[in-house]
Tab-separated table of C-alpha atoms in Angstrom:
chain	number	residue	atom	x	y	z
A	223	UNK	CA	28.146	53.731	-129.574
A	224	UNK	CA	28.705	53.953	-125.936
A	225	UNK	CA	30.904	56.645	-125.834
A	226	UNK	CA	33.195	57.282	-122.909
A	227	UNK	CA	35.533	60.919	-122.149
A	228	UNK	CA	39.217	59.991	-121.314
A	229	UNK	CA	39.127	62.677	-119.252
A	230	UNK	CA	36.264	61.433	-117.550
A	231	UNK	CA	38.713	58.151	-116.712
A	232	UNK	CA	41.303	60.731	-115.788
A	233	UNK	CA	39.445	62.917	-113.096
A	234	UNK	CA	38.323	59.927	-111.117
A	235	UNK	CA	42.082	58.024	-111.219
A	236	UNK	CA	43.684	61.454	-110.181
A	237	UNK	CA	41.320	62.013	-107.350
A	238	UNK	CA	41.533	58.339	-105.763
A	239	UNK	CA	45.562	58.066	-106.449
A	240	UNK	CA	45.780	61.878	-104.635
A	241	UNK	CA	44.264	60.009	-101.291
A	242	UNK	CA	47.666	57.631	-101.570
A	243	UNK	CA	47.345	54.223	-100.763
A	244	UNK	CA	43.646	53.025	-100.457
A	245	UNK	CA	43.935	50.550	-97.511
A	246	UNK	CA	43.284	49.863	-93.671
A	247	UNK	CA	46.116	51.463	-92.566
A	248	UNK	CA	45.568	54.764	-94.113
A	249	UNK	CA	42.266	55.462	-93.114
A	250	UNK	CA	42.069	58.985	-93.924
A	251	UNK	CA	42.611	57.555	-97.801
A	252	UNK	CA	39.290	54.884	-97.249
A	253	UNK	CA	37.327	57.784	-95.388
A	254	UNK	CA	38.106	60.228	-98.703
A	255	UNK	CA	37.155	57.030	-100.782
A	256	UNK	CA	34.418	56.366	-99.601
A	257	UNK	CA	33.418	59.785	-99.706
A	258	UNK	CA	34.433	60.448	-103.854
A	259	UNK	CA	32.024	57.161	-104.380
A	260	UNK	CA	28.980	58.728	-102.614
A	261	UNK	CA	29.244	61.622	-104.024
A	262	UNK	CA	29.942	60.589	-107.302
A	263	UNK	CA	26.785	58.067	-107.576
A	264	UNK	CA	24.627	60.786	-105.465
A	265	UNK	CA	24.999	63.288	-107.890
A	266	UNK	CA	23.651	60.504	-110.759
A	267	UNK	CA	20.489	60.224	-108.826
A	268	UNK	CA	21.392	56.561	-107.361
A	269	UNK	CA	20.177	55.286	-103.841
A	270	UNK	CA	23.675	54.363	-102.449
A	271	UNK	CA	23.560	50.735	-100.446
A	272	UNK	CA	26.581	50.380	-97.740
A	273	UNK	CA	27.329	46.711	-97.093
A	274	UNK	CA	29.576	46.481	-94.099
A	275	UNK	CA	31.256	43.249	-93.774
A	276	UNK	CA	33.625	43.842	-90.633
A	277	UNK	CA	33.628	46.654	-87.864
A	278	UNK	CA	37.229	48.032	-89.281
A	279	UNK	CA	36.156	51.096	-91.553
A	280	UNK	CA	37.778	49.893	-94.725
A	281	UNK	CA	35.444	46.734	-94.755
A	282	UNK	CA	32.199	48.131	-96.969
A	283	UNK	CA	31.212	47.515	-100.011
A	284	UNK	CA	28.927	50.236	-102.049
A	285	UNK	CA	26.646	49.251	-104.699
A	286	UNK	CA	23.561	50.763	-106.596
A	287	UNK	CA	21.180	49.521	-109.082
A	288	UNK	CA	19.185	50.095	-111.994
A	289	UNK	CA	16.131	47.709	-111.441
A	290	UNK	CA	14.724	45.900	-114.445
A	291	UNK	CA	11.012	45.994	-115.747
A	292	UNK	CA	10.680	42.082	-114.861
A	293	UNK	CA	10.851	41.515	-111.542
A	294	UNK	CA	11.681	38.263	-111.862
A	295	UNK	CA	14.153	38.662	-114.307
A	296	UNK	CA	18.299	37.448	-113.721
A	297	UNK	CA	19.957	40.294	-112.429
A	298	UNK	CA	23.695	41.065	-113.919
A	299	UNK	CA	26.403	42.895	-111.972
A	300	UNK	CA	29.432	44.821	-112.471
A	301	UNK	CA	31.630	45.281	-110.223
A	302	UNK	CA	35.820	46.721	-109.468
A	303	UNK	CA	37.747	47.092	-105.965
A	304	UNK	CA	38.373	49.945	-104.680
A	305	UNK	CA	40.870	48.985	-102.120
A	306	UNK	CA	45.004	48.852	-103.191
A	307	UNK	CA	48.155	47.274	-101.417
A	308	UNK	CA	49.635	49.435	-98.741
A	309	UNK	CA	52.854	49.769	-101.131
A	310	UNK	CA	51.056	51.541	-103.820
A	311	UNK	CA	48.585	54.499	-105.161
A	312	UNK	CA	47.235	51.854	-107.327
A	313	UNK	CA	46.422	53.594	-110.357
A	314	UNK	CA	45.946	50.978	-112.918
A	315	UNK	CA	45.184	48.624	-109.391
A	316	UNK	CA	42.900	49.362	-109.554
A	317	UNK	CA	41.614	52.859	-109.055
A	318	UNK	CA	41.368	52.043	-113.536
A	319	UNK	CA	38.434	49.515	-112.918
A	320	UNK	CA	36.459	52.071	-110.510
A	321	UNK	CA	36.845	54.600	-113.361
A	322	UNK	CA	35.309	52.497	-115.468
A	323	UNK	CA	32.477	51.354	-113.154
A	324	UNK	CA	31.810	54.552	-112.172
A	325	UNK	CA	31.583	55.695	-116.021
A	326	UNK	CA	29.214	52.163	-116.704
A	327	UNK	CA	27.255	54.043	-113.348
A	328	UNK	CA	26.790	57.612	-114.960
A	329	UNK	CA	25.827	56.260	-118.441
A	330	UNK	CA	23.381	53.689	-117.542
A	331	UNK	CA	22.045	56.405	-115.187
A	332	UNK	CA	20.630	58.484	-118.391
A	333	UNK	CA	19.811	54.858	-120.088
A	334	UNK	CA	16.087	54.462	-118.979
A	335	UNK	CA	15.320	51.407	-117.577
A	336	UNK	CA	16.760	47.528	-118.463
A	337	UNK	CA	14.328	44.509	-118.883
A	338	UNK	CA	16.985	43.289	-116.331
A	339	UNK	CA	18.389	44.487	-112.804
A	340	UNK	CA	22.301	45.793	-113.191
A	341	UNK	CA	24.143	46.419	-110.334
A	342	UNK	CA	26.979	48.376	-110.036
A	343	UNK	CA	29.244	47.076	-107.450
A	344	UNK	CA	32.247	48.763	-105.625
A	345	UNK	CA	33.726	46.073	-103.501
A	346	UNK	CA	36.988	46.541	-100.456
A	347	UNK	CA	38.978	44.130	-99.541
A	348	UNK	CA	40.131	42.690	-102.440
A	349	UNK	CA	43.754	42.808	-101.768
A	350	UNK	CA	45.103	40.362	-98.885
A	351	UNK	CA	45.496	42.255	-95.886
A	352	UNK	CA	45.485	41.279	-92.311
A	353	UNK	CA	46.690	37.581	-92.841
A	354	UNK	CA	43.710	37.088	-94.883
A	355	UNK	CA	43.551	35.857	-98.165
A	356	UNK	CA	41.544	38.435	-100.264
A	357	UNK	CA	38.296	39.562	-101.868
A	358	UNK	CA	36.459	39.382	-98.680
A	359	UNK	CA	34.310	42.254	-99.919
A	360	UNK	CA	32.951	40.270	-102.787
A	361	UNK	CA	32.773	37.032	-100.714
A	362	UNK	CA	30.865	38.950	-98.121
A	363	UNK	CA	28.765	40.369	-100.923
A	364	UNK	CA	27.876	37.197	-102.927
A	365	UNK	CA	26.820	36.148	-99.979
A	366	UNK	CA	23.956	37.999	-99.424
A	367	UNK	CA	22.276	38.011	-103.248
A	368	UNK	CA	19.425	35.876	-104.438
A	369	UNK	CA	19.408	33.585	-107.360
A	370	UNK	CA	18.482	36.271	-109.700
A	371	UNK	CA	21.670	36.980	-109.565
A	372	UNK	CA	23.244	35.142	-112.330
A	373	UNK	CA	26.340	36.894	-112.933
A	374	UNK	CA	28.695	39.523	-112.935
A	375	UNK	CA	32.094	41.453	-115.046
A	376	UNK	CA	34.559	42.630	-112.721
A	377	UNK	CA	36.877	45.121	-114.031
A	378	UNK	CA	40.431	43.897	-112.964
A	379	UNK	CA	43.118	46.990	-113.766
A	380	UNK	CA	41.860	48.250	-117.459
A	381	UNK	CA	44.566	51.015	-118.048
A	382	UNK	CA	47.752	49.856	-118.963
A	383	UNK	CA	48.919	49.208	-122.786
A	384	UNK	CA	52.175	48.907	-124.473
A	385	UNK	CA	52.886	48.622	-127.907
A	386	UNK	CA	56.786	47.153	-127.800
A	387	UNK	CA	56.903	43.951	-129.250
A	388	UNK	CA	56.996	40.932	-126.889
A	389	UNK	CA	55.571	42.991	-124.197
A	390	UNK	CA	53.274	40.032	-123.523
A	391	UNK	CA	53.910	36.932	-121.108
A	392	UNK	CA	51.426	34.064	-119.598
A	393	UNK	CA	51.573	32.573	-117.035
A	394	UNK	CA	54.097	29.877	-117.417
A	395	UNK	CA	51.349	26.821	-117.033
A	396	UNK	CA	49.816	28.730	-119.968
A	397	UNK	CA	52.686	28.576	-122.216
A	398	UNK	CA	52.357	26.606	-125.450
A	399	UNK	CA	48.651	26.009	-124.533
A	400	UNK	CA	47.280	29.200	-125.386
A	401	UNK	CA	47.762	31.164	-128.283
A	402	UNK	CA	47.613	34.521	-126.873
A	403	UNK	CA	49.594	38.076	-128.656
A	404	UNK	CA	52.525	38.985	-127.606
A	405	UNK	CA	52.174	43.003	-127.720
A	406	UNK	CA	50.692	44.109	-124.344
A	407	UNK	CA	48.104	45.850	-126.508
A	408	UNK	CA	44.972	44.167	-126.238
A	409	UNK	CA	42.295	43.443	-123.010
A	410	UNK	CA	41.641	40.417	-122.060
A	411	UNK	CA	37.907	38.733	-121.635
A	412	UNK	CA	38.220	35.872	-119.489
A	413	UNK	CA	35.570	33.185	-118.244
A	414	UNK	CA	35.398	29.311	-117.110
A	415	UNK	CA	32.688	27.388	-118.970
A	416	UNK	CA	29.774	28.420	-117.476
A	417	UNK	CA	30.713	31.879	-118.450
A	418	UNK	CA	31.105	31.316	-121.816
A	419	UNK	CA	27.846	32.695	-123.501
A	420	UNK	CA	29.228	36.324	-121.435
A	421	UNK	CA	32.360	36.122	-122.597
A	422	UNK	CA	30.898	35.733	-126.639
A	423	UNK	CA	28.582	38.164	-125.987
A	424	UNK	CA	31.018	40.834	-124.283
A	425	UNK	CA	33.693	40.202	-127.265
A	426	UNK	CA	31.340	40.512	-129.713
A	427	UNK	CA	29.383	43.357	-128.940
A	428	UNK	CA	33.008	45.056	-128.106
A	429	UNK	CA	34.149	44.194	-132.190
A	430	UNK	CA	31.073	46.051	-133.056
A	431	UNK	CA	30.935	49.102	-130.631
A	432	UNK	CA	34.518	49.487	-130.173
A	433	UNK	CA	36.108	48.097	-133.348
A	434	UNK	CA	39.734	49.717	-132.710
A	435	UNK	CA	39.840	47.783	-129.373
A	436	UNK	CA	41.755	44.839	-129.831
A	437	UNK	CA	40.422	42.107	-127.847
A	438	UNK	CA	41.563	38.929	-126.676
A	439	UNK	CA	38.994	36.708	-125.162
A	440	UNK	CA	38.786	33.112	-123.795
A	441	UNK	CA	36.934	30.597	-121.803
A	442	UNK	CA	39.670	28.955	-119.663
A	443	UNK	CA	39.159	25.007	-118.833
A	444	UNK	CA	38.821	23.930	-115.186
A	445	UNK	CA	42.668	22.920	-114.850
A	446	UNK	CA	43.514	26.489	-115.942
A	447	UNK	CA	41.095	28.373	-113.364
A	448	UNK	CA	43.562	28.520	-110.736
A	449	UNK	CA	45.836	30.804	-112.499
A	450	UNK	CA	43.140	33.612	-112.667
A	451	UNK	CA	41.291	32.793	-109.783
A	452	UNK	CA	42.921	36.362	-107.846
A	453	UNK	CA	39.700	38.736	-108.588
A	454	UNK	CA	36.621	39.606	-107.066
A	455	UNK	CA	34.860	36.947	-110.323
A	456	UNK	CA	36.436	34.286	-107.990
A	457	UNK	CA	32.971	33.902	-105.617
A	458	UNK	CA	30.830	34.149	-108.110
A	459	UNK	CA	32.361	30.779	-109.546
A	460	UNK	CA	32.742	29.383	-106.538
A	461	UNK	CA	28.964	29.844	-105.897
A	462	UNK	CA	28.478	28.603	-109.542
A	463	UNK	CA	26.901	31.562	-111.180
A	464	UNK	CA	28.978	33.416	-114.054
A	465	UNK	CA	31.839	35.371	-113.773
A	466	UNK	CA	33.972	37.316	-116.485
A	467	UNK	CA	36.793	39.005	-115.729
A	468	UNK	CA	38.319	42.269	-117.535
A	469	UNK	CA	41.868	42.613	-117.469
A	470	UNK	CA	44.838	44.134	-118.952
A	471	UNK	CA	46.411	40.954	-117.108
A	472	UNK	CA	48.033	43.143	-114.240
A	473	UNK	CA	51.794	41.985	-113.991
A	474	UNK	CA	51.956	40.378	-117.185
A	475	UNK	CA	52.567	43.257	-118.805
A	476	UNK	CA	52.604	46.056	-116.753
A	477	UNK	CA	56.187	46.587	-114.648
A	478	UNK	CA	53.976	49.127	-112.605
A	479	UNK	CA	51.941	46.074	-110.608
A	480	UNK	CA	51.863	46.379	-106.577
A	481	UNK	CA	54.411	49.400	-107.201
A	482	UNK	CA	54.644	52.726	-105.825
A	483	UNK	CA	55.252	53.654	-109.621
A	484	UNK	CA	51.998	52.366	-110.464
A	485	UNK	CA	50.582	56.139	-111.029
A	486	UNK	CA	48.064	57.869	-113.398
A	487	UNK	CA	51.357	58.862	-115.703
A	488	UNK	CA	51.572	55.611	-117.020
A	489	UNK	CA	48.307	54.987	-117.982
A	490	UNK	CA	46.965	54.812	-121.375
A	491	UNK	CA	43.364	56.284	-120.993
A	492	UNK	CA	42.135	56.123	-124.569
A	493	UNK	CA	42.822	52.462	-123.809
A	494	UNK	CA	40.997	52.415	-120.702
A	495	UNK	CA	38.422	54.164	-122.624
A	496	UNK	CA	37.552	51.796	-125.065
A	497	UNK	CA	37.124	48.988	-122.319
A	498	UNK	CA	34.671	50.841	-120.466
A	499	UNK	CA	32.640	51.260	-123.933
A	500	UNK	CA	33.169	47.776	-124.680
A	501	UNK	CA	31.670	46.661	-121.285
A	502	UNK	CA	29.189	49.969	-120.905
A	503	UNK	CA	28.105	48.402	-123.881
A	504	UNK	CA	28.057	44.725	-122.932
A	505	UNK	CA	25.590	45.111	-120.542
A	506	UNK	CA	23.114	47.365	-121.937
A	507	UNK	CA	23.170	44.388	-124.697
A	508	UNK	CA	23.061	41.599	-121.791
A	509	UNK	CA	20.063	43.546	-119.687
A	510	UNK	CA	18.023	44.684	-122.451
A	511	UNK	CA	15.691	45.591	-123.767
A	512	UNK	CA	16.071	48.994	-122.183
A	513	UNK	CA	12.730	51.165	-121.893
A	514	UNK	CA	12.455	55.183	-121.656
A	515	UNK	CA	11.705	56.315	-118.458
C-alpha cells in the first residue's frame, strides 16, 4: 500500500494557506511559495528545474523528475497549481493538490527507479489573472516537452468531503446524462477518450490500494469536454496526449470554492489522504517496473 500521513497533507496546506493568497499581487506569498517548494523537493534529493514563462515573479513553474531505465520510454507526469485567486487562501484550491504532489514527490523519491520517466510538476498561473484566461503555466509548460511525454494526472482540489445527503450537483448539461452519487463523498477520475486506458488503470489500482476510497470515475465524450476543460489537463488534450484529472469537483460540492472561507478547517485530510495513495499508487503501477537503486 502506498501509504500517506494526514499530517503530512496538513503541514504543507497550513504552511502555503499561512502565506495568504498565493497570487501576483501578493508577492511576498509567491516569493514564500516558491521558497516551501524548493526546499521541500531539495531536502528529497531532487534537482529542482525553474521554468519561467513571463518576467512577473509569479510566472514559474517547478518540476523534478525521476528518470526511467529506458530512455526511450513515454514519460508520465503529475502535476497541481500552486497559484490561488486573489480572494482566497485556497486551501482545498488548491494548496490540497500540491500536498498531494508533493507527498507523490517524497514517496517516489525512496521508490528506486521507474522503467518510465515521472515528472512531478508544480505549475502557476492556473487561475485567470491579468485579463488572461488561465493555466498559462501548464500551456507554457506543455509547450516545451517532447513526445515522450504521453500524459499526465493533475490534481484539481483533493480535500473536501461531505457526507449529507444530496451534497452532490453536476453541472446542469450533465444532468440526466450521467449517473453520478449524490453524497459529496467520493473523488472523481475524469478523462476524454484518449485518456481512457489512465482513467481504468487509476480507478482500478485505487479499488485495490485504497479500497475505503470511494471513487467515481469516467471518460467524458467530446460534447461534454467543455464543462471540465478549467484545469491544467486542458493542454495536454489540446496537444492530444492524455490527460486525467483528480477532483473533488471544486464548487460542486464544496460552498468553500474561490472563498476566503476556503481554509485548512474545512478540510477532510483522511480524504485527501486516500487520493494521494490512490494516485501515489497509480503511477508507480503506470511507470513500472520500478528497479532498486
Amino acid at each position: 500500500m502506498f501509504f500517506v500521513d494526514p499530517s503530512d497533507l496538513d503541514r504543507h496546506i497550513d504552511v502555503l494557506t499561512a502565506l495568504g493568497p498565493r497570487h501576483h499581487g501578493n508577492p511576498r506569498a509567491v516569493s514564500a511559495t516558491l521558497g516551501y517548494l524548493t526546499h521541500q523537493l531539495d531536502r528529497w534529493g531532487y534537482q529542482i528545474g525553474v521554468e519561467r514563462y513571463g518576467p512577473e515573479p509569479d510566472r514559474v513553474n517547478m518540476v523534478v523528475e525521476r528518470p526511467g531505465t529506458d530512455p526511450d520510454a513515454p514519460w508520465l507526469e503529475v502535476g497541481a497549481h500552486w497559484d490561488s485567486v486573489a480572494e482566497s487562501p485556497g486551501a482545498d484550491d488548491n494548496a490540497s493538490g500540491v500536498a498531494g504532489v508533493l507527498e507523490v514527490a517524497r514517496i517516489l523519491a525512496g521508490a528506486g527507479r521507474p522503467g518510465r520517466g515521472v515528472r512531478l510538476c508544480f505549475f502557476g498561473g492556473e487561475e485567470g489573472q491579468r485579463g488572461h484566461p488561465g493555466f498559462e503555466g501548464s500551456i507554457a509548460h506543455v509547450c516545451t516537452v517532447d513526445s515522450r511525454v504521453t500524459g499526465a494526472i493533475v490534481l484539481e482540489m483533493i480535500g473536501y468531503r461531505t457526507l449529507e445527503p444530496d451534497s452532490q450537483r453536476l453541472p446542469e448539461p450533465l444532468v440526466g446524462l450521467v449517473d453520478a452519487p449524490t453524497t459529496g463523498d467520493f473523488i472523481a477520475v475524469i478523462g476524454d477518450d484518449n485518456s481512457a486506458d489512465y482513467v481504468a488503470r487509476i480507478e482500478a489500482v485505487g479499488r485495490r490500494q485504497v479500497p475505503d476510497l470511494p471513487i467515481f470515475a469516467i471518460v467524458l465524450p467530446e460534447i461534454a469536454l467543455p464543462l471540465v476543460s478549467r484545469s491544467d489537463h486542458v493542454p495536454y488534450w489540446h496537444t492530444g496526449r492524455k490527460g486525467v484529472l483528480v477532483t473533488d469537483t471544486s464548487e460542486y460540492r464544496t460552498p468553500h470554492y474561490h472563498q476566503p472561507g476556503d481554509v485548512l478547517a474545512t478540510l477532510d485530510l483522511e480524504f485527501a489522504a486516500q487520493v494521494t495513495a490512490m494516485v501515489g499508487a497509480a503511477v508507480i503501477d503506470l511507470t513500472g517496473p520500478w528497479y532498486p537503486g
